[in-house]
Each structure stands twice: as structure tokens, then as C-alpha cells.
Amino acid sequence: MAIESPYLRYTPAVETPDADEAETSRSLNETMRSISETTLAHGGHAIRSVHAKAHGALRAELEVAPGLSPELAQGLFAKPGRYPVVMRFSTIPGDILDDSVSTPRGVAIKIIGVEGERLEGSEGDATQDFVLVNGPAFSAPGPKQFLATLKLLAKTTDRAEGLKKVASAALRGVQSAVVAATGSPSPALATLGGQPETHILGDSFYSQVPLRFGDHIAKIALVPVSPDLTALTDKPLDDTSAPNAIREAVLEHVRRHGGTWELRAQLCLNLDDMPVEDASVVWSEAASPYRTIATLTAAPQTSWSEARAAFVDDGLSFSPWHGLAAHRPLGGIMRMRKSAYEMGKRFRAETNGRRIEEPRNLDSLPE
């Protein structure tokens, strides 16, 4: 007798958009564009309205694990395979700040050579993107709350960096007290500048919001597993005073060691405890642990150069909507990202006079 799977099966009914979501999306796009226009006016070059500052761009290879159980062998991970990958490490503000203004970190992964039915808007491409941040849940439950926070942050874009440094130092102290009292950090404090000044390569990164995982629903995580990376988890940066301290730390480490990570999936059991529309809820790892679906390996390399930065920052875009229909982004935050990321891509391409397109290989990535 077959044992029924405990994991929730995907249907379109798991999403419940708000009636006024189109208006929220329009306002969000306007706010994000205003951030880009401000930084363009000050710097003369169009950059991302979020995650503008990159700290490293790595060439890597993803190997889908063989022998995955049926619930994990889904979409891209349905069969073993190897794929070239670009990884872009960043921090979240839309302006370029000294690293002593410490905010949450992200890593965007672009997997190349992926075949299968595509998401709308990415037809004809052959990539799968995962956009991840170093916290298990999003800082706001839904689009309206995120929009309110973004409007406040937009008013501070490219202003009073000295005050931001002072505030960030104070907020890191508050964050330490929160962790001591509750056992976990506050995403809101981290977003405002209270991110601990640790080595980015020791962080684990999360999709924070769910996506379709073939027959199921999942959140995705990228976890460092090679000893040289796990030794960096929670390790303070050696020099936090340097404007590009994170970038320099990544450059030094990757040049000598490279690194190995595991890509993991956390499957949804039910919508009551693991909601799709409330992005601020941490799904219980005790109930449904993150399980390995692939290994991502980067050989020792030069993770930063002006040429490589120009190729990745100006010539590529990363979006959870670049990918397979089997990994459709879910929930309000993900729905907002579709048009917002498309708008940002167009703005950068038109302003900089630089074509942005999905790569078929990494032959042109500068070494």
C-alpha cells in the first residue's frame, strides 16, 4: 500500500492576491525607480535600486544530486546534471555605501543551460535564477508593508552617509541585545543597519519566500559546507573600517580557497503553519528540514575586477522570474518582484546603453 506524501501539492489556488495589488505594484515600481534616478543623478551611472553594491562575482558549477527522493527530484532537480553558474554577492541598499553601514547580505545565482517549460517573460532563455538573502524570512509580511518600508528608505538614498554609519553602529548593539534576549536577530533592525559585521562567505542564504517546486512548494537555501567556508560562519571581519571590507575579504578568501555550498529545499506541509502569502513567517525546520538537492562548487579565482564587475553588474540581471514554470515564484512579494525587476533592468539598459540578456554560456565572463 502506497504511503501518502505529507507534503502539500501545488495548485494555483495556494495564491490569494489582494484586490488592489496592481496599484501596490505600480507604487512599488515608482519608488524603486526613484531610488535609481537619485543614484544616477549623483553617480552618473544607473545601478540597481536594491542590492546595488556587489562584493564578489564567482564562476561556479552546480551538480544536481543523484538519487533524490521523488518529492525532491522536481523541476531542474528531476535528474542528475552539471550546470555552469554565476554567483553575485551583494548588500541590500540601492546606494553604494561604505561597508561600515552594515545591512543584510544577498547572493543571486544564475544557473545556465536549463531546459524545460519556461515562466512567462523568460521564453527562449535557458537560465534559472535564485535570489537569496541571509535570513530565513522576509522583513515584511506582504507587498503593502514592504512598500511602506521602502518609501522610508528611499528618502534616505544617497544622503547623510556619516549619520548612517553612526546609526548602524548603534543598531548593531541593539541587535546584539535582541539576539541575547530572544535567540534570533530582528530582520527589521538588520535592514536598518543592524547586520553583524561578519564574513559574508560564512552566511547561509534563503529565498525567504516560497516558489513552486514541481509538484510541491518549497523555500530554497544555500549553505556553506566546505571547512574553509564554515570556519567563517559568525567570524568578524578582520578590518571593518575599510570602505570595501566585505569585497576585500571575499577576494582574499576565494583567491586561495574557492568554496563549496549545498543548495537545499524546505518543502511545505500546510498553508496554516507555512503560509505562501505571509513572507515574514519562518517555516519550522523541525517540522520540515532543509534537504540537499545540489552542490555548488567554485574553484579558486579572482572574485572581483573592474571587468568582471562590469560584465555582471551591467550586463546581467537576476530575477526569480528567470526560470522554469516548475519553479514559479509564489506569494505577494514574489508577484511584486516580476514587474519591479523588469522595470529596473530596462532602466539600467536604456540609461547605460548596455544590452542586458540571459547568457547561454560563461565564455565571456572575465577571468
mmCIF file of C-alpha atoms in Angstrom:
data_model
loop_
_atom_site.group_PDB
_atom_site.id
_atom_site.type_symbol
_atom_site.label_atom_id
_atom_site.label_comp_id
_atom_site.label_asym_id
_atom_site.label_seq_id
_atom_site.Cartn_x
_atom_site.Cartn_y
_atom_site.Cartn_z
ATOM 1 C CA MET A 1 0.000 0.000 0.000
ATOM 2 C CA ALA A 2 1.422 3.381 -1.043
ATOM 3 C CA ILE A 3 2.214 5.867 1.715
ATOM 4 C CA GLU A 4 0.637 9.268 1.120
ATOM 5 C CA SER A 5 3.147 12.114 0.940
ATOM 6 C CA PRO A 6 2.931 14.598 3.835
ATOM 7 C CA TYR A 7 3.922 17.479 1.550
ATOM 8 C CA LEU A 8 1.351 19.902 0.184
ATOM 9 C CA ARG A 9 0.793 19.600 -3.545
ATOM 10 C CA TYR A 10 0.995 22.757 -5.618
ATOM 11 C CA THR A 11 -2.144 24.209 -7.189
ATOM 12 C CA PRO A 12 -2.715 27.807 -8.373
ATOM 13 C CA ALA A 13 -5.198 28.159 -5.500
ATOM 14 C CA VAL A 14 -2.347 28.466 -2.961
ATOM 15 C CA GLU A 15 -2.037 32.134 -4.005
ATOM 16 C CA THR A 16 -4.628 34.732 -2.937
ATOM 17 C CA PRO A 17 -3.744 38.153 -4.406
ATOM 18 C CA ASP A 18 -5.178 41.326 -2.869
ATOM 19 C CA ALA A 19 -7.810 43.100 -4.927
ATOM 20 C CA ASP A 20 -5.687 46.277 -5.153
ATOM 21 C CA GLU A 21 -2.391 44.518 -5.822
ATOM 22 C CA ALA A 22 -1.917 46.205 -9.219
ATOM 23 C CA GLU A 23 -1.928 49.632 -7.553
ATOM 24 C CA THR A 24 0.561 48.462 -4.917
ATOM 25 C CA SER A 25 2.787 47.147 -7.685
ATOM 26 C CA ARG A 26 2.631 50.449 -9.558
ATOM 27 C CA SER A 27 3.589 52.413 -6.447
ATOM 28 C CA LEU A 28 6.392 49.988 -5.634
ATOM 29 C CA ASN A 29 7.824 50.339 -9.141
ATOM 30 C CA GLU A 30 7.691 54.132 -8.873
ATOM 31 C CA THR A 31 9.521 54.047 -5.550
ATOM 32 C CA MET A 32 12.225 51.721 -6.832
ATOM 33 C CA ARG A 33 12.685 53.862 -9.937
ATOM 34 C CA SER A 34 13.023 56.969 -7.769
ATOM 35 C CA ILE A 35 15.905 55.297 -5.917
ATOM 36 C CA SER A 36 17.650 54.513 -9.210
ATOM 37 C CA GLU A 37 17.086 58.038 -10.524
ATOM 38 C CA THR A 38 18.582 59.505 -7.345
ATOM 39 C CA THR A 39 21.726 57.395 -7.516
ATOM 40 C CA LEU A 40 22.007 58.085 -11.262
ATOM 41 C CA ALA A 41 21.871 61.841 -10.633
ATOM 42 C CA HIS A 42 24.620 61.586 -8.027
ATOM 43 C CA GLY A 43 26.851 58.978 -9.666
ATOM 44 C CA GLY A 44 26.213 59.307 -13.386
ATOM 45 C CA HIS A 45 25.623 55.576 -13.857
ATOM 46 C CA ALA A 46 22.447 53.522 -13.485
ATOM 47 C CA ILE A 47 22.665 50.882 -10.750
ATOM 48 C CA ARG A 48 20.195 48.528 -9.098
ATOM 49 C CA SER A 49 17.586 50.064 -6.799
ATOM 50 C CA VAL A 50 18.209 47.231 -4.326
ATOM 51 C CA HIS A 51 21.380 45.174 -3.863
ATOM 52 C CA ALA A 52 23.357 47.824 -5.741
ATOM 53 C CA LYS A 53 26.758 47.077 -4.201
ATOM 54 C CA ALA A 54 28.381 43.813 -5.262
ATOM 55 C CA HIS A 55 31.105 42.199 -3.151
ATOM 56 C CA GLY A 56 32.102 39.392 -5.474
ATOM 57 C CA ALA A 57 31.153 37.633 -8.698
ATOM 58 C CA LEU A 58 32.051 33.952 -8.877
ATOM 59 C CA ARG A 59 32.094 31.383 -11.638
ATOM 60 C CA ALA A 60 30.885 28.069 -10.199
ATOM 61 C CA GLU A 61 29.361 24.719 -11.120
ATOM 62 C CA LEU A 62 26.135 23.251 -9.812
ATOM 63 C CA GLU A 63 25.777 19.469 -9.628
ATOM 64 C CA VAL A 64 22.292 18.099 -9.062
ATOM 65 C CA ALA A 65 22.485 15.300 -6.530
ATOM 66 C CA PRO A 66 21.833 11.787 -7.869
ATOM 67 C CA GLY A 67 19.245 9.530 -6.258
ATOM 68 C CA LEU A 68 16.983 12.248 -4.882
ATOM 69 C CA SER A 69 13.709 11.084 -3.357
ATOM 70 C CA PRO A 70 10.649 11.686 -5.583
ATOM 71 C CA GLU A 71 9.468 14.786 -3.711
ATOM 72 C CA LEU A 72 12.888 16.412 -4.223
ATOM 73 C CA ALA A 73 13.501 15.228 -7.798
ATOM 74 C CA GLN A 74 11.416 18.047 -9.234
ATOM 75 C CA GLY A 75 11.881 20.657 -11.956
ATOM 76 C CA LEU A 76 15.555 21.458 -12.516
ATOM 77 C CA PHE A 77 16.410 18.766 -9.964
ATOM 78 C CA ALA A 78 14.436 15.955 -11.607
ATOM 79 C CA LYS A 79 17.592 14.295 -12.907
ATOM 80 C CA PRO A 80 21.339 14.490 -12.197
ATOM 81 C CA GLY A 81 23.289 17.055 -14.176
ATOM 82 C CA ARG A 82 26.010 19.711 -14.117
ATOM 83 C CA TYR A 83 25.486 23.378 -14.942
ATOM 84 C CA PRO A 84 27.706 26.481 -15.082
ATOM 85 C CA VAL A 85 26.711 29.160 -12.577
ATOM 86 C CA VAL A 86 27.331 32.830 -11.837
ATOM 87 C CA MET A 87 27.084 33.923 -8.182
ATOM 88 C CA ARG A 88 26.773 37.620 -7.248
ATOM 89 C CA PHE A 89 27.233 38.539 -3.563
ATOM 90 C CA SER A 90 25.743 41.892 -2.503
ATOM 91 C CA THR A 91 24.204 44.005 0.258
ATOM 92 C CA ILE A 92 20.653 45.327 0.062
ATOM 93 C CA PRO A 93 20.706 49.167 -0.183
ATOM 94 C CA GLY A 94 20.146 50.892 -3.505
ATOM 95 C CA ASP A 95 23.034 53.300 -2.906
ATOM 96 C CA ILE A 96 26.736 52.427 -2.713
ATOM 97 C CA LEU A 97 27.744 52.751 0.947
ATOM 98 C CA ASP A 98 30.873 52.027 2.950
ATOM 99 C CA ASP A 99 30.640 48.566 4.472
ATOM 100 C CA SER A 100 30.579 50.038 7.990
ATOM 101 C CA VAL A 101 26.893 50.698 7.210
ATOM 102 C CA SER A 102 26.075 47.062 7.808
ATOM 103 C CA THR A 103 22.924 45.701 6.180
ATOM 104 C CA PRO A 104 21.620 42.237 5.196
ATOM 105 C CA ARG A 105 23.530 40.388 2.503
ATOM 106 C CA GLY A 106 22.333 38.572 -0.576
ATOM 107 C CA VAL A 107 23.545 36.160 -3.190
ATOM 108 C CA ALA A 108 21.984 35.844 -6.629
ATOM 109 C CA ILE A 109 22.573 32.597 -8.512
ATOM 110 C CA LYS A 110 22.170 32.208 -12.261
ATOM 111 C CA ILE A 111 22.222 28.580 -13.473
ATOM 112 C CA ILE A 112 22.896 28.265 -17.202
ATOM 113 C CA GLY A 113 21.794 25.632 -19.707
ATOM 114 C CA VAL A 114 18.470 24.751 -18.060
ATOM 115 C CA GLU A 115 15.878 23.139 -20.315
ATOM 116 C CA GLY A 116 12.129 22.876 -19.807
ATOM 117 C CA GLU A 117 8.847 24.799 -19.906
ATOM 118 C CA ARG A 118 9.549 28.446 -19.100
ATOM 119 C CA LEU A 119 7.921 31.102 -16.949
ATOM 120 C CA GLU A 120 6.146 33.846 -18.844
ATOM 121 C CA GLY A 121 8.598 36.547 -19.795
ATOM 122 C CA SER A 122 11.582 34.198 -19.959
ATOM 123 C CA GLU A 123 10.559 32.202 -23.017
ATOM 124 C CA GLY A 124 13.516 31.343 -25.192
ATOM 125 C CA ASP A 125 16.006 31.634 -22.324
ATOM 126 C CA ALA A 126 17.885 28.767 -20.705
ATOM 127 C CA THR A 127 18.628 30.036 -17.194
ATOM 128 C CA GLN A 128 17.259 29.522 -13.697
ATOM 129 C CA ASP A 129 17.804 32.261 -11.108
ATOM 130 C CA PHE A 130 17.551 32.012 -7.337
ATOM 131 C CA VAL A 131 17.677 35.297 -5.387
ATOM 132 C CA LEU A 132 18.620 34.677 -1.750
ATOM 133 C CA VAL A 133 19.192 36.730 1.438
ATOM 134 C CA ASN A 134 20.945 35.803 4.693
ATOM 135 C CA GLY A 135 17.804 35.350 6.783
ATOM 136 C CA PRO A 136 15.075 32.671 6.746
ATOM 137 C CA ALA A 137 12.114 35.047 6.313
ATOM 138 C CA PHE A 138 11.342 38.360 4.621
ATOM 139 C CA SER A 139 11.295 41.587 6.624
ATOM 140 C CA ALA A 140 7.630 42.328 5.770
ATOM 141 C CA PRO A 141 4.601 40.021 5.540
ATOM 142 C CA GLY A 142 3.317 41.350 2.238
ATOM 143 C CA PRO A 143 3.610 43.945 -0.549
ATOM 144 C CA LYS A 144 1.857 46.835 1.235
ATOM 145 C CA GLN A 145 4.041 46.583 4.335
ATOM 146 C CA PHE A 146 7.172 46.276 2.204
ATOM 147 C CA LEU A 147 6.149 49.321 0.170
ATOM 148 C CA ALA A 148 5.782 51.405 3.338
ATOM 149 C CA THR A 149 9.299 50.449 4.458
ATOM 150 C CA LEU A 150 10.776 51.043 1.007
ATOM 151 C CA LYS A 151 9.286 54.539 0.822
ATOM 152 C CA LEU A 152 11.015 55.422 4.096
ATOM 153 C CA LEU A 153 14.342 54.010 2.895
ATOM 154 C CA ALA A 154 14.001 55.782 -0.463
ATOM 155 C CA LYS A 155 14.029 59.151 1.314
ATOM 156 C CA THR A 156 17.498 58.380 2.717
ATOM 157 C CA THR A 157 19.070 57.283 -0.590
ATOM 158 C CA ASP A 158 22.475 58.932 -1.136
ATOM 159 C CA ARG A 159 22.053 61.109 1.950
ATOM 160 C CA ALA A 160 23.977 61.530 5.201
ATOM 161 C CA GLU A 161 26.286 58.532 4.968
ATOM 162 C CA GLY A 162 28.056 59.706 8.127
ATOM 163 C CA LEU A 163 24.826 59.538 10.095
ATOM 164 C CA LYS A 164 24.100 56.112 8.607
ATOM 165 C CA LYS A 165 27.450 54.859 9.925
ATOM 166 C CA VAL A 166 26.676 56.130 13.429
ATOM 167 C CA ALA A 167 23.168 54.677 13.325
ATOM 168 C CA SER A 168 24.434 51.337 12.031
ATOM 169 C CA ALA A 169 26.919 51.027 14.904
ATOM 170 C CA ALA A 170 24.150 51.758 17.423
ATOM 171 C CA LEU A 171 21.725 49.347 15.784
ATOM 172 C CA ARG A 172 24.288 46.547 15.827
ATOM 173 C CA GLY A 173 24.415 46.983 19.596
ATOM 174 C CA VAL A 174 20.635 46.823 19.812
ATOM 175 C CA GLN A 175 20.646 43.753 17.583
ATOM 176 C CA SER A 176 23.096 42.004 19.921
ATOM 177 C CA ALA A 177 20.738 42.653 22.819
ATOM 178 C CA VAL A 178 17.794 41.299 20.827
ATOM 179 C CA VAL A 179 19.698 38.117 19.983
ATOM 180 C CA ALA A 180 20.699 37.671 23.625
ATOM 181 C CA ALA A 181 17.096 38.081 24.763
ATOM 182 C CA THR A 182 15.249 36.136 22.050
ATOM 183 C CA GLY A 183 17.838 33.849 20.465
ATOM 184 C CA SER A 184 17.310 35.267 16.965
ATOM 185 C CA PRO A 185 18.020 38.590 15.227
ATOM 186 C CA SER A 186 15.414 41.119 14.129
ATOM 187 C CA PRO A 187 15.099 41.367 10.322
ATOM 188 C CA ALA A 188 13.845 44.939 10.658
ATOM 189 C CA LEU A 189 16.904 46.014 12.670
ATOM 190 C CA ALA A 190 19.198 44.299 10.190
ATOM 191 C CA THR A 191 17.554 46.126 7.289
ATOM 192 C CA LEU A 192 18.080 49.488 9.004
ATOM 193 C CA GLY A 193 21.790 48.817 9.587
ATOM 194 C CA GLY A 194 21.971 46.329 12.435
ATOM 195 C CA GLN A 195 23.509 43.453 10.471
ATOM 196 C CA PRO A 196 26.504 41.989 12.370
ATOM 197 C CA GLU A 197 29.835 42.737 10.668
ATOM 198 C CA THR A 198 30.751 39.140 9.947
ATOM 199 C CA HIS A 199 32.312 37.441 6.929
ATOM 200 C CA ILE A 200 29.723 37.127 4.158
ATOM 201 C CA LEU A 201 31.100 33.776 2.942
ATOM 202 C CA GLY A 202 30.154 32.144 6.245
ATOM 203 C CA ASP A 203 26.488 33.104 5.848
ATOM 204 C CA SER A 204 23.627 30.844 4.820
ATOM 205 C CA PHE A 205 21.201 32.394 2.337
ATOM 206 C CA TYR A 206 17.474 31.822 1.856
ATOM 207 C CA SER A 207 14.804 32.523 -0.751
ATOM 208 C CA GLN A 208 12.743 33.752 2.252
ATOM 209 C CA VAL A 209 9.584 33.463 0.181
ATOM 210 C CA PRO A 210 8.319 30.287 -1.485
ATOM 211 C CA LEU A 211 8.273 29.032 -5.010
ATOM 212 C CA ARG A 212 6.745 26.139 -6.831
ATOM 213 C CA PHE A 213 8.871 23.038 -6.580
ATOM 214 C CA GLY A 214 7.386 20.884 -9.312
ATOM 215 C CA ASP A 215 4.503 19.029 -7.671
ATOM 216 C CA HIS A 216 5.152 20.787 -4.372
ATOM 217 C CA ILE A 217 6.021 24.166 -2.776
ATOM 218 C CA ALA A 218 9.385 24.989 -1.239
ATOM 219 C CA LYS A 219 11.770 27.576 0.087
ATOM 220 C CA ILE A 220 15.387 27.346 -1.076
ATOM 221 C CA ALA A 221 18.615 27.793 0.903
ATOM 222 C CA LEU A 222 22.311 27.991 0.042
ATOM 223 C CA VAL A 223 24.503 26.714 2.882
ATOM 224 C CA PRO A 224 28.325 26.750 3.072
ATOM 225 C CA VAL A 225 29.714 23.250 3.639
ATOM 226 C CA SER A 226 33.435 23.248 2.820
ATOM 227 C CA PRO A 227 35.545 23.593 6.010
ATOM 228 C CA ASP A 228 37.184 26.791 4.759
ATOM 229 C CA LEU A 229 33.727 28.398 4.496
ATOM 230 C CA THR A 230 32.121 27.006 7.654
ATOM 231 C CA ALA A 231 35.115 28.360 9.586
ATOM 232 C CA LEU A 232 33.916 31.842 8.578
ATOM 233 C CA THR A 233 30.384 31.488 9.982
ATOM 234 C CA ASP A 234 29.811 34.298 12.520
ATOM 235 C CA LYS A 235 33.507 35.259 12.232
ATOM 236 C CA PRO A 236 34.013 39.040 12.452
ATOM 237 C CA LEU A 237 35.671 40.769 9.517
ATOM 238 C CA ASP A 238 39.338 41.492 10.168
ATOM 239 C CA ASP A 239 39.042 45.171 9.160
ATOM 240 C CA THR A 240 35.600 46.730 9.310
ATOM 241 C CA SER A 241 36.870 50.265 8.694
ATOM 242 C CA ALA A 242 37.742 49.757 5.013
ATOM 243 C CA PRO A 243 35.055 51.122 2.650
ATOM 244 C CA ASN A 244 35.024 47.804 0.741
ATOM 245 C CA ALA A 245 35.903 45.485 3.614
ATOM 246 C CA ILE A 246 33.483 42.737 2.533
ATOM 247 C CA ARG A 247 34.682 42.759 -1.076
ATOM 248 C CA GLU A 248 38.322 42.593 0.002
ATOM 249 C CA ALA A 249 37.611 39.710 2.386
ATOM 250 C CA VAL A 250 35.822 37.756 -0.361
ATOM 251 C CA LEU A 251 38.618 38.452 -2.841
ATOM 252 C CA GLU A 252 41.304 37.234 -0.461
ATOM 253 C CA HIS A 253 39.454 34.083 0.558
ATOM 254 C CA VAL A 254 38.186 32.961 -2.845
ATOM 255 C CA ARG A 255 41.559 33.518 -4.480
ATOM 256 C CA ARG A 256 43.098 30.980 -2.099
ATOM 257 C CA HIS A 257 40.269 28.552 -1.372
ATOM 258 C CA GLY A 258 37.250 28.810 -3.622
ATOM 259 C CA GLY A 259 34.310 27.232 -1.816
ATOM 260 C CA THR A 260 31.581 24.601 -1.728
ATOM 261 C CA TRP A 261 27.918 25.142 -0.835
ATOM 262 C CA GLU A 262 24.824 22.956 -0.768
ATOM 263 C CA LEU A 263 21.568 24.062 -2.328
ATOM 264 C CA ARG A 264 18.703 22.812 -0.155
ATOM 265 C CA ALA A 265 14.894 22.750 -0.339
ATOM 266 C CA GLN A 266 12.381 23.019 2.503
ATOM 267 C CA LEU A 267 9.054 21.524 1.435
ATOM 268 C CA CYS A 268 5.733 22.996 2.562
ATOM 269 C CA LEU A 269 3.498 20.793 4.721
ATOM 270 C CA ASN A 270 0.423 23.053 5.003
ATOM 271 C CA LEU A 271 -0.560 26.677 4.489
ATOM 272 C CA ASP A 272 -1.546 27.295 8.108
ATOM 273 C CA ASP A 273 1.963 26.845 9.510
ATOM 274 C CA MET A 274 3.874 27.513 6.275
ATOM 275 C CA PRO A 275 1.947 30.292 4.502
ATOM 276 C CA VAL A 276 2.588 31.370 0.943
ATOM 277 C CA GLU A 277 1.216 34.919 1.261
ATOM 278 C CA ASP A 278 2.818 35.919 4.608
ATOM 279 C CA ALA A 279 6.506 36.216 3.741
ATOM 280 C CA SER A 280 7.524 37.112 7.313
ATOM 281 C CA VAL A 281 6.772 33.644 8.735
ATOM 282 C CA VAL A 282 9.753 31.363 9.323
ATOM 283 C CA TRP A 283 8.835 27.844 8.289
ATOM 284 C CA SER A 284 9.703 25.336 11.010
ATOM 285 C CA GLU A 285 12.850 23.359 10.205
ATOM 286 C CA ALA A 286 11.873 20.881 12.917
ATOM 287 C CA ALA A 287 8.691 20.079 11.008
ATOM 288 C CA SER A 288 10.275 20.183 7.538
ATOM 289 C CA PRO A 289 14.072 20.436 7.404
ATOM 290 C CA TYR A 290 16.063 21.847 4.513
ATOM 291 C CA ARG A 291 17.296 18.897 2.443
ATOM 292 C CA THR A 292 20.154 18.843 -0.043
ATOM 293 C CA ILE A 293 19.233 18.916 -3.726
ATOM 294 C CA ALA A 294 22.524 20.042 -5.316
ATOM 295 C CA THR A 295 26.136 21.017 -4.633
ATOM 296 C CA LEU A 296 27.625 24.269 -5.838
ATOM 297 C CA THR A 297 31.420 24.472 -6.182
ATOM 298 C CA ALA A 298 33.629 27.467 -7.020
ATOM 299 C CA ALA A 299 37.308 26.861 -7.793
ATOM 300 C CA PRO A 300 39.893 29.381 -6.534
ATOM 301 C CA GLN A 301 39.608 32.521 -8.675
ATOM 302 C CA THR A 302 39.719 36.302 -8.678
ATOM 303 C CA SER A 303 36.242 37.209 -7.458
ATOM 304 C CA TRP A 304 36.496 40.903 -8.243
ATOM 305 C CA SER A 305 37.910 43.003 -11.052
ATOM 306 C CA GLU A 306 36.575 46.061 -12.851
ATOM 307 C CA ALA A 307 35.997 43.959 -15.974
ATOM 308 C CA ARG A 308 34.179 41.183 -14.140
ATOM 309 C CA ALA A 309 32.100 43.676 -12.168
ATOM 310 C CA ALA A 310 31.069 45.451 -15.383
ATOM 311 C CA PHE A 311 30.097 42.151 -17.007
ATOM 312 C CA VAL A 312 27.931 41.007 -14.081
ATOM 313 C CA ASP A 313 26.598 44.307 -12.708
ATOM 314 C CA ASP A 314 25.849 45.996 -16.029
ATOM 315 C CA GLY A 315 25.394 43.053 -18.395
ATOM 316 C CA LEU A 316 23.285 40.657 -16.315
ATOM 317 C CA SER A 317 20.041 40.814 -14.372
ATOM 318 C CA PHE A 318 18.873 38.390 -11.708
ATOM 319 C CA SER A 319 15.212 37.653 -11.022
ATOM 320 C CA PRO A 320 13.251 34.724 -9.576
ATOM 321 C CA TRP A 321 11.104 35.109 -12.719
ATOM 322 C CA HIS A 322 14.007 33.977 -14.920
ATOM 323 C CA GLY A 323 13.390 30.259 -14.843
ATOM 324 C CA LEU A 324 11.267 27.194 -15.257
ATOM 325 C CA ALA A 325 7.494 27.046 -14.853
ATOM 326 C CA ALA A 326 8.210 24.224 -12.380
ATOM 327 C CA HIS A 327 9.816 26.835 -10.082
ATOM 328 C CA ARG A 328 7.215 29.581 -10.361
ATOM 329 C CA PRO A 329 7.655 32.270 -7.658
ATOM 330 C CA LEU A 330 4.714 32.361 -5.241
ATOM 331 C CA GLY A 331 3.112 34.932 -2.941
ATOM 332 C CA GLY A 332 2.652 38.680 -3.000
ATOM 333 C CA ILE A 333 6.305 39.640 -2.535
ATOM 334 C CA MET A 334 7.302 37.424 -5.452
ATOM 335 C CA ARG A 335 4.485 38.769 -7.641
ATOM 336 C CA MET A 336 5.710 42.330 -6.981
ATOM 337 C CA ARG A 337 9.227 41.387 -7.992
ATOM 338 C CA LYS A 338 8.232 40.471 -11.539
ATOM 339 C CA SER A 339 7.413 43.926 -12.873
ATOM 340 C CA ALA A 340 9.801 45.703 -10.473
ATOM 341 C CA TYR A 341 12.814 43.721 -11.639
ATOM 342 C CA GLU A 342 11.792 44.091 -15.290
ATOM 343 C CA MET A 343 11.487 47.854 -14.815
ATOM 344 C CA GLY A 344 14.916 48.045 -13.181
ATOM 345 C CA LYS A 345 16.500 46.010 -15.955
ATOM 346 C CA ARG A 346 15.055 48.301 -18.635
ATOM 347 C CA PHE A 347 16.145 51.416 -16.752
ATOM 348 C CA ARG A 348 19.744 50.232 -16.423
ATOM 349 C CA ALA A 349 19.953 49.025 -20.019
ATOM 350 C CA GLU A 350 18.494 52.183 -21.560
ATOM 351 C CA THR A 351 20.394 54.604 -19.331
ATOM 352 C CA ASN A 352 23.768 52.898 -19.589
ATOM 353 C CA GLY A 353 23.390 51.965 -23.250
ATOM 354 C CA ARG A 354 24.235 48.396 -22.346
ATOM 355 C CA ARG A 355 22.394 45.326 -23.562
ATOM 356 C CA ILE A 356 21.238 43.021 -20.765
ATOM 357 C CA GLU A 357 20.420 39.482 -21.795
ATOM 358 C CA GLU A 358 20.389 35.950 -20.463
ATOM 359 C CA PRO A 359 23.682 34.123 -21.182
ATOM 360 C CA ARG A 360 23.959 30.785 -22.970
ATOM 361 C CA ASN A 361 27.423 30.136 -21.526
ATOM 362 C CA LEU A 362 30.115 31.869 -19.459
ATOM 363 C CA ASP A 363 32.703 32.178 -22.217
ATOM 364 C CA SER A 364 32.641 35.978 -21.956
ATOM 365 C CA LEU A 365 32.942 36.195 -18.149
ATOM 366 C CA PRO A 366 36.304 37.916 -17.496
ATOM 367 C CA GLU A 367 38.797 35.831 -15.542
#
